[in-house]
PDB file of C-alpha atoms in Angstrom:
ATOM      1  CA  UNK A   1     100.677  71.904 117.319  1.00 71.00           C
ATOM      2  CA  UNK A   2      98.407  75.035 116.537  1.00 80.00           C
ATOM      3  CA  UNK A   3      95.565  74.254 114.460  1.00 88.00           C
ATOM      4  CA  UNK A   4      93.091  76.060 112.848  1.00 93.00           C
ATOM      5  CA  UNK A   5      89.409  74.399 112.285  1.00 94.00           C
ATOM      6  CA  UNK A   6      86.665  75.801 109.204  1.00 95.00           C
ATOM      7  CA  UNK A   7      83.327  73.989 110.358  1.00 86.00           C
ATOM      8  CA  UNK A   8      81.852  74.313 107.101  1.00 87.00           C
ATOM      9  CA  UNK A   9      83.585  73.308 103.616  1.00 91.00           C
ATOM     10  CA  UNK A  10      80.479  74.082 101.526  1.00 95.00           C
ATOM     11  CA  UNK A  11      78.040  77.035 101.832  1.00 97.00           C
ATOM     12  CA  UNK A  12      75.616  77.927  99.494  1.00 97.00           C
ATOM     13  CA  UNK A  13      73.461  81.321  99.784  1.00 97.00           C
ATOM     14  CA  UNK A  14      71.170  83.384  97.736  1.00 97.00           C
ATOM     15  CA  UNK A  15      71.890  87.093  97.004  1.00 97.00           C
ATOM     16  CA  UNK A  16      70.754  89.253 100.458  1.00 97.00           C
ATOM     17  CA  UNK A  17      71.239  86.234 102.907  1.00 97.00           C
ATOM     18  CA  UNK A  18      73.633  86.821 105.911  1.00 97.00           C
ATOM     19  CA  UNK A  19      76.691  84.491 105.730  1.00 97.00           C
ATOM     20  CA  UNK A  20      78.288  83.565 109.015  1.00 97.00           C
ATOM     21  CA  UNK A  21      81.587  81.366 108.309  1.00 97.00           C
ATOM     22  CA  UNK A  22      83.062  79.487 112.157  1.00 96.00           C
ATOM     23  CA  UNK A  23      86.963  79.769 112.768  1.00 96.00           C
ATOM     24  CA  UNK A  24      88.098  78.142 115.522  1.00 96.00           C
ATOM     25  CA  UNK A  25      92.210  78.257 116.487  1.00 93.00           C
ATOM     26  CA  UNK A  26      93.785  76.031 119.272  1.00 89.00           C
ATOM     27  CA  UNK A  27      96.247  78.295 120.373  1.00 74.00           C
ATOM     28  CA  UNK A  28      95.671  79.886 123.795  1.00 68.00           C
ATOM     29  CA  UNK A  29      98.342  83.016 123.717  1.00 74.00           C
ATOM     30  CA  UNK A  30      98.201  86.051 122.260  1.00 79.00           C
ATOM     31  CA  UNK A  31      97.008  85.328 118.444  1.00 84.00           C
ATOM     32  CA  UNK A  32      97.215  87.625 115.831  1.00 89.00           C
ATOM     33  CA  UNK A  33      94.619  86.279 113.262  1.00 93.00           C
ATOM     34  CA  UNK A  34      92.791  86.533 109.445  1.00 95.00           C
ATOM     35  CA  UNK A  35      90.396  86.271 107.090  1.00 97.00           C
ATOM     36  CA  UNK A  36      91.434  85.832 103.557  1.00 96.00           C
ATOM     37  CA  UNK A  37      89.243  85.575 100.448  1.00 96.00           C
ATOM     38  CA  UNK A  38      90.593  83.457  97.327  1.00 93.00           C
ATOM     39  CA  UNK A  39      88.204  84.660  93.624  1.00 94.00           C
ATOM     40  CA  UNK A  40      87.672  82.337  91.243  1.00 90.00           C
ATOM     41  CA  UNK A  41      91.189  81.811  89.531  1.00 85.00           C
ATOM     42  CA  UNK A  42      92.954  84.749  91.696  1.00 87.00           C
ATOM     43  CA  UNK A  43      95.299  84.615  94.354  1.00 87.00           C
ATOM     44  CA  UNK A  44      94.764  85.330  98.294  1.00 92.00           C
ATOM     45  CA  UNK A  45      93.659  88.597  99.415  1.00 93.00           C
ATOM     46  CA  UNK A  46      93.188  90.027 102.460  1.00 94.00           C
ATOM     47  CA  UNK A  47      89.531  90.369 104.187  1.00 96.00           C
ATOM     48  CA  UNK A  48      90.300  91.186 107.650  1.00 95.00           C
ATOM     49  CA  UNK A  49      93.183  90.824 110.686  1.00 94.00           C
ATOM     50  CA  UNK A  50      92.616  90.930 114.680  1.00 93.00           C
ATOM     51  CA  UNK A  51      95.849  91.889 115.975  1.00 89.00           C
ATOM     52  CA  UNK A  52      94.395  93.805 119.988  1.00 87.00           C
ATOM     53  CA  UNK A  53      91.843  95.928 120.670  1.00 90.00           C
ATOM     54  CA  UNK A  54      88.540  96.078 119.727  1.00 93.00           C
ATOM     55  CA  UNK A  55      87.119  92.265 119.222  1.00 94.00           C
ATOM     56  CA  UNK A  56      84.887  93.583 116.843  1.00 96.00           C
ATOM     57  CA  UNK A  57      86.722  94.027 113.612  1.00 96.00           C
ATOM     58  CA  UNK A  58      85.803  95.812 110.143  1.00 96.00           C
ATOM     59  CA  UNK A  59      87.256  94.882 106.849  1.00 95.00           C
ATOM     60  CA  UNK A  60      87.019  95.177 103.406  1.00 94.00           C
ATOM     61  CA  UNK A  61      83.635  94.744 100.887  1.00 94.00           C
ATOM     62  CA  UNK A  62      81.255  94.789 103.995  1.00 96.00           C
ATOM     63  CA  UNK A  63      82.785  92.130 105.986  1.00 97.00           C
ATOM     64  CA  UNK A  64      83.507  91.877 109.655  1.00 97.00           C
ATOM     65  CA  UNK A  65      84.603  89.472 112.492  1.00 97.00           C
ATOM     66  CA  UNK A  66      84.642  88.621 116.090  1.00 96.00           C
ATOM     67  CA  UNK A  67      87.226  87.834 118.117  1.00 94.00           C
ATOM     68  CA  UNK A  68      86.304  85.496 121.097  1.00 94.00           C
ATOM     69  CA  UNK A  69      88.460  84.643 123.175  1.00 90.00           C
ATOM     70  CA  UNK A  70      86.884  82.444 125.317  1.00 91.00           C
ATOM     71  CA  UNK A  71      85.689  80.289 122.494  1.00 93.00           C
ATOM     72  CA  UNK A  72      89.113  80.457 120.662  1.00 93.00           C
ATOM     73  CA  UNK A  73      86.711  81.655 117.467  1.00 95.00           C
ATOM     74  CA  UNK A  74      86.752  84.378 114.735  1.00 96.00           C
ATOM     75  CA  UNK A  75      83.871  83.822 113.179  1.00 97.00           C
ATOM     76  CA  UNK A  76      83.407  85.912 109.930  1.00 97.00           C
ATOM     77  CA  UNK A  77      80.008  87.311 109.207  1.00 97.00           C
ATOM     78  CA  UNK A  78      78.442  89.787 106.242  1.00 98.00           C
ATOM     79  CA  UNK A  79      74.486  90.812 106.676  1.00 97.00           C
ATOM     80  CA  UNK A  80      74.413  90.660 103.595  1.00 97.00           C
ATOM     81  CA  UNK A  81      75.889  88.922 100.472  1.00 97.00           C
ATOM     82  CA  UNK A  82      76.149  89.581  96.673  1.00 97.00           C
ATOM     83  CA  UNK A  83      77.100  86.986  93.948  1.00 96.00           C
ATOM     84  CA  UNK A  84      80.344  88.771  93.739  1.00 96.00           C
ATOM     85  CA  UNK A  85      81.176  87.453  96.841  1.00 97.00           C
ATOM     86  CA  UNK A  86      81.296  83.984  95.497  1.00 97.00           C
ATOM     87  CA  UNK A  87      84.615  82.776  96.443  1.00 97.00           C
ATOM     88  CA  UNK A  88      86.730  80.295  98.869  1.00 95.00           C
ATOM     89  CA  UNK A  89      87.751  81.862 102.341  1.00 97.00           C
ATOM     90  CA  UNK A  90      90.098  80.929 104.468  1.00 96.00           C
ATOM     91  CA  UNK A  91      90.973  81.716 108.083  1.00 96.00           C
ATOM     92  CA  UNK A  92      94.489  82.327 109.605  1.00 94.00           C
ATOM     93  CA  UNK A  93      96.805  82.342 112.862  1.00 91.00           C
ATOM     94  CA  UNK A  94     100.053  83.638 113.187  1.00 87.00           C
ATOM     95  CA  UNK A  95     102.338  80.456 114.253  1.00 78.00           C
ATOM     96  CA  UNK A  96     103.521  80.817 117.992  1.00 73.00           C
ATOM     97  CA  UNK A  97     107.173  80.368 116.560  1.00 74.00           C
ATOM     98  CA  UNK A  98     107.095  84.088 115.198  1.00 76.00           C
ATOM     99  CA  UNK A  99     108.112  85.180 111.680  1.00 83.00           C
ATOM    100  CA  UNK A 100     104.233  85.779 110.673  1.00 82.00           C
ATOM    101  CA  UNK A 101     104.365  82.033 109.421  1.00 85.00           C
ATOM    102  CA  UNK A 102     100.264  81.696 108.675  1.00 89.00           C
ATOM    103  CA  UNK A 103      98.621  78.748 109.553  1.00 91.00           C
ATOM    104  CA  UNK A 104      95.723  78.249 107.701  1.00 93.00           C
ATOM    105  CA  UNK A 105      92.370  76.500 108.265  1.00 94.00           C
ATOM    106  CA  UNK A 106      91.272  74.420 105.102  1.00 94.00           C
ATOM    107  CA  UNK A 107      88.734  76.748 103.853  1.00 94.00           C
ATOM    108  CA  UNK A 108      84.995  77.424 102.739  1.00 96.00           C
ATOM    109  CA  UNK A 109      83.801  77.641  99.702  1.00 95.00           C
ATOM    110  CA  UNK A 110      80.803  79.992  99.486  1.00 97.00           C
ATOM    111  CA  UNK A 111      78.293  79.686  96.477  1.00 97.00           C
ATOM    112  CA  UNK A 112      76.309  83.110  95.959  1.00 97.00           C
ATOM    113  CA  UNK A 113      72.974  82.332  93.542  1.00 95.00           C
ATOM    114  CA  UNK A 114      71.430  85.646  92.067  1.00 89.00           C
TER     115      UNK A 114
ATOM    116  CA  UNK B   1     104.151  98.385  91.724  1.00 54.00           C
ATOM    117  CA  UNK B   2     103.766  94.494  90.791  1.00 71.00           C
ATOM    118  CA  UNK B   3     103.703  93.419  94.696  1.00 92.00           C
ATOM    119  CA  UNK B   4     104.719  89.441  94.427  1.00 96.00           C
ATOM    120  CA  UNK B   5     105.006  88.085  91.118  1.00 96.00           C
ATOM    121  CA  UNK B   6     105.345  84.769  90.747  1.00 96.00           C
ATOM    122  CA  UNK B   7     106.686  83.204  87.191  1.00 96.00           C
ATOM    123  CA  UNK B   8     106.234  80.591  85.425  1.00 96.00           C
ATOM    124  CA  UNK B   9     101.916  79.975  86.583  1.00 95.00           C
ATOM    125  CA  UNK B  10     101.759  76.657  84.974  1.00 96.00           C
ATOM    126  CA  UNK B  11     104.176  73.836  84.203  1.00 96.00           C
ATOM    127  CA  UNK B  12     103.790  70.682  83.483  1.00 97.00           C
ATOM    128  CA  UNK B  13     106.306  67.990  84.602  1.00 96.00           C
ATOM    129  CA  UNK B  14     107.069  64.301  84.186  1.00 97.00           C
ATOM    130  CA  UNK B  15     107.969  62.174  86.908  1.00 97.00           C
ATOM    131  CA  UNK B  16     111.813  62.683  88.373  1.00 97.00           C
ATOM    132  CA  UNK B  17     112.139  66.035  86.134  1.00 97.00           C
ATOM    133  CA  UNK B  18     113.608  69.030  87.809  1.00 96.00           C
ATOM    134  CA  UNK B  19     112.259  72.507  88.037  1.00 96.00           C
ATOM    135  CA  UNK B  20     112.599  76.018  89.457  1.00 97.00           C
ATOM    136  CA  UNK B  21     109.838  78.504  90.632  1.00 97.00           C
ATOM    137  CA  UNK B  22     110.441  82.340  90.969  1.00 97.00           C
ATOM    138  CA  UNK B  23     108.868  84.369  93.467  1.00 98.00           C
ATOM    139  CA  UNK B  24     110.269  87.880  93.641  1.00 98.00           C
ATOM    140  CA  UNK B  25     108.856  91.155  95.528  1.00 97.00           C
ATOM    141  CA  UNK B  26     108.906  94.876  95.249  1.00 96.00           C
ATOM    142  CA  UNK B  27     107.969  95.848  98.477  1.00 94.00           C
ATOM    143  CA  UNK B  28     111.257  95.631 100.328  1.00 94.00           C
ATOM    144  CA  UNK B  29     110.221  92.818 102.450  1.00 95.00           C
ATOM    145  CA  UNK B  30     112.445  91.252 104.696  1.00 94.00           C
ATOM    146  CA  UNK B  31     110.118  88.025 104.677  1.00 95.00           C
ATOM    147  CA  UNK B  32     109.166  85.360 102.135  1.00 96.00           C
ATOM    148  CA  UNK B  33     107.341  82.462 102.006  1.00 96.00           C
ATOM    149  CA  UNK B  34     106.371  79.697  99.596  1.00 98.00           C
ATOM    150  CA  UNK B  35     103.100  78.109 100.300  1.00 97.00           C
ATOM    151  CA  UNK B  36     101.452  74.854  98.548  1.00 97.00           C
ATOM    152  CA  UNK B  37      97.553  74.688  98.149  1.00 94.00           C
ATOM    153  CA  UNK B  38      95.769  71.209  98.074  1.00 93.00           C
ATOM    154  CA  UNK B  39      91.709  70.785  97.928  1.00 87.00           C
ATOM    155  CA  UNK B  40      90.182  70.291 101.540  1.00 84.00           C
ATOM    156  CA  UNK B  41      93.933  70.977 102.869  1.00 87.00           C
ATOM    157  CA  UNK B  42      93.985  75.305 102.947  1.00 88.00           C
ATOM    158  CA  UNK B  43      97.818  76.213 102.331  1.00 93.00           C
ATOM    159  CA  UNK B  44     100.003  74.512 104.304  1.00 95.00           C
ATOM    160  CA  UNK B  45     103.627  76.052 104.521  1.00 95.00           C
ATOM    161  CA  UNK B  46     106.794  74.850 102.645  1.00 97.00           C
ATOM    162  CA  UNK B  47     109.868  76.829 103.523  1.00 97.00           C
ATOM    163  CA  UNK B  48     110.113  80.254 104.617  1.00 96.00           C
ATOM    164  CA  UNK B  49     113.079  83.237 104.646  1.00 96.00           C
ATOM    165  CA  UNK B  50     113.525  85.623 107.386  1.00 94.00           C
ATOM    166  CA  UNK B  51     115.895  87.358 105.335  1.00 94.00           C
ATOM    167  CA  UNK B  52     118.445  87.831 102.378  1.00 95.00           C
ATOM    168  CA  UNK B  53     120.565  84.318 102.696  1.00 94.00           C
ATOM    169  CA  UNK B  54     118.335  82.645 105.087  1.00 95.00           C
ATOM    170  CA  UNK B  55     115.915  80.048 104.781  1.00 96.00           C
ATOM    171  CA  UNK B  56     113.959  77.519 106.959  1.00 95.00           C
ATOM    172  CA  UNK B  57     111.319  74.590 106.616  1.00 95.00           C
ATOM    173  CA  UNK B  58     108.070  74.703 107.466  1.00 93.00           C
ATOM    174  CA  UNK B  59     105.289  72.046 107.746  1.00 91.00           C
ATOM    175  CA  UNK B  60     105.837  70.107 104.063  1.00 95.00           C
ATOM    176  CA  UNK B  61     109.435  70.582 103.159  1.00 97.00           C
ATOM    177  CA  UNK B  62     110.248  67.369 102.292  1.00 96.00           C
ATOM    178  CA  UNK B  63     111.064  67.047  98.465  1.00 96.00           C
ATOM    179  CA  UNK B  64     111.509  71.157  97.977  1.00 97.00           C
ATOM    180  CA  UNK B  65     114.648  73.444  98.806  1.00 97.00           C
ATOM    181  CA  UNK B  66     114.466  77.237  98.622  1.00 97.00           C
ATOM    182  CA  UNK B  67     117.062  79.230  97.848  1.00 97.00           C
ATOM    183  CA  UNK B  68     117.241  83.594  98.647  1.00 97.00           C
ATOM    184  CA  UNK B  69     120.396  85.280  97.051  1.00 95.00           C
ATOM    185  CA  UNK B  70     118.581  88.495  96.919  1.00 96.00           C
ATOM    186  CA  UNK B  71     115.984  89.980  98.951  1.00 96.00           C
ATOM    187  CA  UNK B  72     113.770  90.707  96.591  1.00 97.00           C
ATOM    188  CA  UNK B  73     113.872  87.021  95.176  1.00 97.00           C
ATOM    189  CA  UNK B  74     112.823  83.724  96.519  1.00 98.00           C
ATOM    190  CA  UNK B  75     113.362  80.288  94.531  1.00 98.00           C
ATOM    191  CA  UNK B  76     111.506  77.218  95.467  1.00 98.00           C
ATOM    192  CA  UNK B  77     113.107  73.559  93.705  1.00 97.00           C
ATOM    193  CA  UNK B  78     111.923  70.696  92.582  1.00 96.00           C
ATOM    194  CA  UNK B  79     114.649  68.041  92.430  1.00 92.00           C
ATOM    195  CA  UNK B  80     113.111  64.664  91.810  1.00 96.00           C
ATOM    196  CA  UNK B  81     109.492  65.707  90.794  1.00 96.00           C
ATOM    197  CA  UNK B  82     106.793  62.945  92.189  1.00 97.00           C
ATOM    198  CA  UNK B  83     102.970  63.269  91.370  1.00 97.00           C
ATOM    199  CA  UNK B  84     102.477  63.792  94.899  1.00 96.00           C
ATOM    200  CA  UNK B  85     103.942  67.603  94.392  1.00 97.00           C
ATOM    201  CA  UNK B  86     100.796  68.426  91.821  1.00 97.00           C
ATOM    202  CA  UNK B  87      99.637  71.515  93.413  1.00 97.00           C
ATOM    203  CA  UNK B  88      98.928  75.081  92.932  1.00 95.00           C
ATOM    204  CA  UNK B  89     101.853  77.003  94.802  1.00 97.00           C
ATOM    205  CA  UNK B  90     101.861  79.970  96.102  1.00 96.00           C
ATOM    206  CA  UNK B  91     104.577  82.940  97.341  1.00 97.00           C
ATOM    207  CA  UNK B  92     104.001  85.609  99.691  1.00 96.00           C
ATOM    208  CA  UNK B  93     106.104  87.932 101.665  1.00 96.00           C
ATOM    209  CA  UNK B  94     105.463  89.988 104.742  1.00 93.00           C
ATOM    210  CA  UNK B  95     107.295  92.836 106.302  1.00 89.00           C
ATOM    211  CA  UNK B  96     107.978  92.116 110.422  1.00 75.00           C
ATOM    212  CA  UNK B  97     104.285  93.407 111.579  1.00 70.00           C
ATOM    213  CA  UNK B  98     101.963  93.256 108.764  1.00 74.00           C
ATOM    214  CA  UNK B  99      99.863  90.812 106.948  1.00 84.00           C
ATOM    215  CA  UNK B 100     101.319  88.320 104.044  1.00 90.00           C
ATOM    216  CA  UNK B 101     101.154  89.234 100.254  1.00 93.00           C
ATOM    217  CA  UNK B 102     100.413  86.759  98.057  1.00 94.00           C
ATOM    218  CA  UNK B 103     101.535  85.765  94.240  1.00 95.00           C
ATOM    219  CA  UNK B 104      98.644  84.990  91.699  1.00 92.00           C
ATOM    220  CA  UNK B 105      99.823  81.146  92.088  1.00 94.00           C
ATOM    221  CA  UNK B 106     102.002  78.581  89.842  1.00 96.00           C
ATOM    222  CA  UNK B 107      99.859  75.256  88.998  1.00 95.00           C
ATOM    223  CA  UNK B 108     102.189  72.644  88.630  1.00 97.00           C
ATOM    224  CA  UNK B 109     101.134  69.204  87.277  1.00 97.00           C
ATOM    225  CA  UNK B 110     103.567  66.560  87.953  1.00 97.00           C
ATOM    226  CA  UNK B 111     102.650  63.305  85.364  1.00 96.00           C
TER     227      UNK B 111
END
């Protein structure tokens, strides 16, 4: 069964560090995957998707991840980070059986101190 | 435009007590999906719709059954409550090529 592995549950940062978060998947097709971000008390919201094309992907607030595919990782990265970014985040693949049923990793919680 | 609301976002149950919760959507989906978030676990998937009348389990169903009449509306029930089912759950829907929606979340306690 497709799986979807967060190496780190915990992560705390100050204000200005880089955050790097690992994603691995265990699907080897074609994967459509994402990055979602849960605030404090809110619901999911999309960060970032890889669907083709450039590995390299952009998303919202500053964020961006890459796809490799030779490591079976989308690792999510931001040079940067700001106590508003204090949240849980979760990483995604589309299930192989279609329907854009997510399969979710079990998440990271990332602690921003000013 | 309200996206996916999800009503009610708390309830408290006793054990064996029944209960109903509504997702709906405004964006003309044609997919919905009701989701279940544990600590440590992520979401892990309860039943999904591919479409008005339609429904299918996903990884947990066992204990839930889903229900979509309309389109726009997609019912997740609770028979036989058991503590096991505390949980924040969550809806989302999806047109055919983009990314999932979510709901703001129902926390249910289950006593």
């Amino acid at each position: 069964a497709q799986s979807v592995s967060q190496h780190n549950h915990h992560v705390i940062l100050s204000e200005a560090a880089s955050l790097e978060l690992g994603c691995n998947y265990s699907y080897g097709g074609t994967v459509n995957l994402f990055w979602y971000v849960q605030y404090p008390g809110q619901h999911l919201q999309l960060l970032l998707k890889y669907f083709s094309g450039d590995p390299l992907v952009k998303g919202i607030k500053g964020f961006e991840a890459e796809f490799i595919k030779s490591k079976f990782s989308f690792n999510l990265r931001k040079p940067s980070v700001q106590w508003s970014d204090t949240a849980e985040y979760f990483c995604a693949v589309i299930s192989s059986g279609g329907y854009n049923k997510l399969i979710f990793g079990a998440g990271t919680r990332l602690a921003v101190h000013p | 435009n309200a996206g996916v609301t999800q009503t009610p976002k708390f309830r408290v149950l006793k054990t064996g007590q029944s209960m109903t919760l509504l997702c709906a959507q405004d964006m003309n989906h044609e997919y919905m999906y009701w989701y279940r978030q544990d600590p440590g676990m992520g979401l892990r998937l309860i039943h999904y719709s591919v479409g008005e009348g339609t429904t299918a389990k996903g990884e947990v169903p066992d204990g839930y059954n889903v229900s979509r009449l309309k389109k726009q509306n997609f019912l997740l029930g609770l028979e036989s409550a058991a503590p096991s089912q505390t949980s924040v759950y969550f809806c989302a829907s999806s047109s055919r090529v983009e990314e999932l929606f979510f709901g703001e979340g129902s926390r249910l306690t289950v006593l």
